[in-house]
Amino acid sequence: MIRQILAFLKKDLLIESSYPLSFFFDIFSVLTSVVSYFFIDKLFGGRMAPQLEEFGVNYFSYVLLASAFFSYVGMGLGSFAGQLRQEQLQGTLEAVIAAPTRTAVFLFSMAAWNVLLATIKLLVFIIVGISCFRIDFSRANVFSCLAVLVLAVTSFSALGILSASFVLVTKRGNPLSWLISSAEGLLGGVYFPVTVLPAWLAFFSRLLPITYAIRAIQYACFRGSSITELLPQLVPLLIFAVVLLPVSVKVFSLALCRARANGTLAQF
Amino acid sequence: MVSVENVSKIFPAPFSFSGLFCPRSRDRCAAHALNGISFDVAGGESLAILGPNGAGKTTLLKIIATLVLPDSGSVTVAGLAAGSADRKIRSLIGFVSGDERSFYWRLTGRQNLEFFAALYGLSKQATRSRIEYLLDIFCVDYGDRRFDSYSSGMRRRFALMRALLHEPALMLLDEPTQNLDHASADMVRCLIRDRLALGNNTTVIFTTHNLQEAADSAQRFLILDKGRIAGTGTLDALRRQAGEPGADLDRIYLKLTETHVP
């Protein structure tokens, strides 16, 4: 299993390194986002809005962490479907499926490179935030941060696998990916805290794992909240992860059966 | 080694708005690929599947490779039932598809083989020695060039090498000599006839439109026409089925598939 995951990782690394500019611009886009948030914050005088008081930081610190975290866990959502689509378009999906690889190993191997790339981007976000913009992470609780990361990545990976199931059957036009990525930007508290939303929209935000994940990571990084203090956020994330992950792998297996029944594995 | 029992397959029509409102149009567009196919292949035997375009040859290979599910009927490979032991079956099979896009074109040929060897569970050392062996017997000295620089024939060689990486007990080859030059095609025929099928006790099932190639390489034949078996068995058995004693495979094929040459 490890050998298969490493093989996918090596393959994706080799392919990615054959497009050297792509990696450079990926990292460069992180820097442009950070600078954009900085100037938006400057526009409003760098004051702490009342809705941000619970986190104890200004808008720039809030949005930098939230968007860095969202791009990290959002990778879970996009990478499975994106990678699967790429295999379809390249024509390699059928050859990979023809090998005796477990469905779960195949799924997680596909995402391995994206996890690595997203980790590098997250580090760039944090390093730039600390060194260039003096964002204060001194109170961060590392264990709480790791707990939030693990649970958030698991929940988002499950959503990503569900999304990949659509790609396997419908090829293009993935309603789940569209729904979740649109809803999460608006309702998940990435660009502003969900407390600014009207009550009826805030209700929908509670149905999304990103809402709990963003709040938990802000508390863990800026207030140094312990795992016990984060339980109101971690428990819903745990439920999302425990329920969604096996369901998503099962749904993917069913989608694979459907593609085999329709003879569309090699189609794109 | 392989047992196919009463396998049928209809591919549903692709989604269309007219099909949504008119089931008849949907049914009309459905492709009837295979209908009640049954045959057995013994261990070490080589079987050529023949038939006109659209006869169901590739679908049949993909069903045996567990890449397509039949609507009805059953397939067993080495006593393992397809549908319940797919992963074990896949580990026994080397499949060469007709699609040359099935490689990563930004990688070298060798890197592609290394990747697929890992998927088949070969150790690093076994991978290295197996790849060297295959590059040698396929006379390939361009393994470290990028795959997108290869000609169609070169890609075909790599498809064959990939299928042989894990020393499969069953080789499924979809038109293995397609796009190969004369010498390479001859080498593949020898590989089917001598090295694989007889030397290593590997069972080979291959499709081809080249009847001479089939006659030279296979011990038995399965002729498909419009998804049904038009004839099966050794050359002598086919002669009896066609009522053409002493005829060659070309003549038998034309008779059994009722192909009329203008």
Coordinates of N, CA and C in Angstrom, one line a residue, chain A residues 3-4 7-8 10-11 14-15 18-19 87 89-92 94-102 257 260-263 265 268, chain B residues 9 11-12 62 66-69 86-87 90-91 101-104 106-107 111 114-116 118-120 122-124 127 146 162:
Chain A
R3 N 3.9 1.5 -1.0 CA 4.6 1.5 -2.2 C 3.8 2.1 -3.3
Q4 N 2.5 1.8 -3.3 CA 1.6 2.3 -4.3 C 1.3 3.8 -4.1
A7 N 4.4 5.5 -5.3 CA 4.5 5.5 -6.8 C 3.6 6.6 -7.4
F8 N 2.4 6.8 -6.8 CA 1.6 7.9 -7.3 C 2.2 9.2 -7.1
K10 N 5.4 9.9 -6.7 CA 6.6 10.1 -7.5 C 6.1 10.5 -8.9
K11 N 5.1 9.8 -9.4 CA 4.6 10.0 -10.8 C 4.1 11.5 -10.9
L14 N 7.0 14.0 -10.8 CA 7.7 14.0 -12.1 C 6.9 14.8 -13.1
I15 N 5.6 14.5 -13.2 CA 4.7 15.2 -14.1 C 4.7 16.7 -13.8
S18 N 7.7 18.6 -14.7 CA 7.9 18.8 -16.2 C 7.2 20.1 -16.6
Y19 N 6.5 20.7 -15.7 CA 5.9 22.0 -16.0 C 6.4 23.0 -14.9
E87 N -6.9 11.9 -15.1 CA -6.6 10.5 -15.5 C -7.6 10.1 -16.6
L89 N -8.9 12.2 -18.8 CA -8.5 12.9 -20.0 C -7.3 12.4 -20.6
Q90 N -6.3 12.0 -19.8 CA -5.0 11.4 -20.3 C -5.3 10.1 -20.9
G91 N -6.3 9.4 -20.5 CA -6.6 8.0 -21.0 C -6.0 7.0 -20.1
T92 N -5.5 7.3 -18.9 CA -4.8 6.4 -18.1 C -5.7 5.7 -17.0
E94 N -8.3 3.8 -17.1 CA -8.6 2.3 -17.3 C -7.4 1.5 -17.0
A95 N -6.2 1.9 -17.4 CA -5.0 1.2 -17.1 C -4.7 1.1 -15.6
V96 N -5.0 2.2 -14.9 CA -4.7 2.2 -13.5 C -5.8 1.3 -12.8
I97 N -7.0 1.4 -13.2 CA -8.1 0.5 -12.6 C -7.8 -1.0 -12.9
A98 N -7.2 -1.2 -14.0 CA -6.9 -2.6 -14.4 C -5.9 -3.3 -13.5
A99 N -5.1 -2.5 -12.7 CA -4.2 -3.0 -11.8 C -4.9 -3.4 -10.5
P100 N -4.3 -4.4 -9.8 CA -5.1 -4.9 -8.6 C -4.9 -4.0 -7.4
T101 N -5.4 -2.7 -7.5 CA -5.2 -1.8 -6.4 C -6.6 -1.6 -5.7
R102 N -6.6 -1.6 -4.4 CA -7.8 -1.4 -3.6 C -8.3 0.0 -3.9
C257 N -18.6 0.8 -10.2 CA -19.4 -0.3 -10.8 C -20.3 0.3 -11.9
R260 N -18.2 0.8 -14.9 CA -17.9 -0.5 -15.5 C -19.1 -1.1 -16.2
A261 N -20.3 -0.9 -15.6 CA -21.5 -1.5 -16.2 C -21.8 -0.7 -17.5
N262 N -21.5 0.6 -17.5 CA -21.8 1.3 -18.8 C -20.7 1.3 -19.8
G263 N -19.5 0.7 -19.3 CA -18.4 0.6 -20.2 C -17.8 1.9 -20.5
L265 N -15.3 3.6 -18.5 CA -14.1 3.9 -17.8 C -13.1 4.6 -18.7
F268 N -14.1 10.0 -21.9 CA -13.9 11.2 -21.2 C -14.9 12.3 -21.7
Chain B
K9 N -24.2 -8.5 -23.1 CA -23.9 -7.1 -22.7 C -24.6 -6.2 -23.6
F11 N -24.8 -2.0 -24.0 CA -24.4 -0.7 -23.5 C -25.5 0.2 -23.6
P12 N -25.9 0.9 -22.5 CA -27.1 1.8 -22.6 C -26.7 3.0 -23.5
K62 N -12.5 -6.9 -22.3 CA -12.7 -6.1 -21.1 C -13.5 -6.7 -20.1
T66 N -12.2 -7.7 -16.2 CA -13.1 -7.1 -15.1 C -13.2 -5.6 -15.2
L67 N -13.0 -5.1 -16.4 CA -13.1 -3.6 -16.6 C -14.5 -3.2 -17.1
V68 N -15.2 -4.2 -17.6 CA -16.6 -4.0 -18.0 C -17.4 -5.1 -17.3
L69 N -18.6 -4.7 -16.7 CA -19.4 -5.7 -16.1 C -20.4 -6.3 -17.1
D86 N -12.4 -9.6 -8.1 CA -11.8 -8.8 -9.2 C -10.4 -8.5 -9.0
R87 N -10.0 -8.1 -7.8 CA -8.6 -7.7 -7.5 C -7.6 -8.9 -7.8
R90 N -7.4 -9.5 -11.4 CA -6.5 -8.5 -12.1 C -5.0 -8.7 -11.9
S91 N -4.7 -9.3 -10.7 CA -3.3 -9.6 -10.5 C -2.8 -10.7 -11.4
R101 N -3.2 5.9 -25.5 CA -3.1 7.0 -24.6 C -3.0 6.5 -23.1
S102 N -2.9 5.3 -22.9 CA -3.0 4.7 -21.5 C -1.7 4.9 -20.7
F103 N -0.8 5.7 -21.2 CA 0.4 6.0 -20.5 C 0.5 7.5 -20.1
Y104 N 1.4 7.8 -19.2 CA 1.7 9.2 -18.8 C 2.7 9.7 -19.8
R106 N 4.2 12.6 -20.1 CA 5.2 13.5 -19.6 C 6.3 12.7 -19.0
L107 N 6.1 11.4 -18.7 CA 7.2 10.6 -18.1 C 7.9 9.8 -19.2
Q111 N 10.0 5.2 -16.6 CA 9.2 5.7 -15.4 C 7.8 5.2 -15.4
E114 N 7.9 1.7 -14.2 CA 8.1 1.6 -12.8 C 6.9 1.9 -12.0
F115 N 6.1 2.9 -12.5 CA 4.8 3.2 -11.8 C 3.9 2.0 -11.8
F116 N 3.7 1.5 -13.0 CA 2.7 0.3 -13.1 C 3.2 -0.9 -12.4
A118 N 4.8 -0.8 -9.6 CA 4.4 -0.6 -8.2 C 2.9 -0.9 -7.9
L119 N 2.1 -0.6 -8.9 CA 0.7 -0.9 -8.8 C 0.4 -2.4 -8.7
Y120 N 1.3 -3.1 -9.4 CA 1.1 -4.6 -9.4 C 1.9 -5.2 -8.2
L122 N 5.1 -5.1 -7.4 CA 6.5 -5.6 -7.5 C 7.5 -4.9 -6.6
S123 N 8.4 -5.5 -6.1 CA 9.4 -4.9 -5.2 C 10.3 -4.0 -6.1
K124 N 11.1 -3.1 -5.5 CA 12.0 -2.3 -6.3 C 13.0 -3.1 -7.1
T127 N 11.3 -5.0 -9.9 CA 10.9 -4.0 -10.9 C 12.1 -3.7 -11.8
R146 N 11.2 10.6 -23.2 CA 9.9 10.8 -22.8 C 8.9 10.1 -23.7
R162 N 4.3 -3.5 -20.4 CA 3.6 -3.2 -19.1 C 2.7 -4.4 -18.8

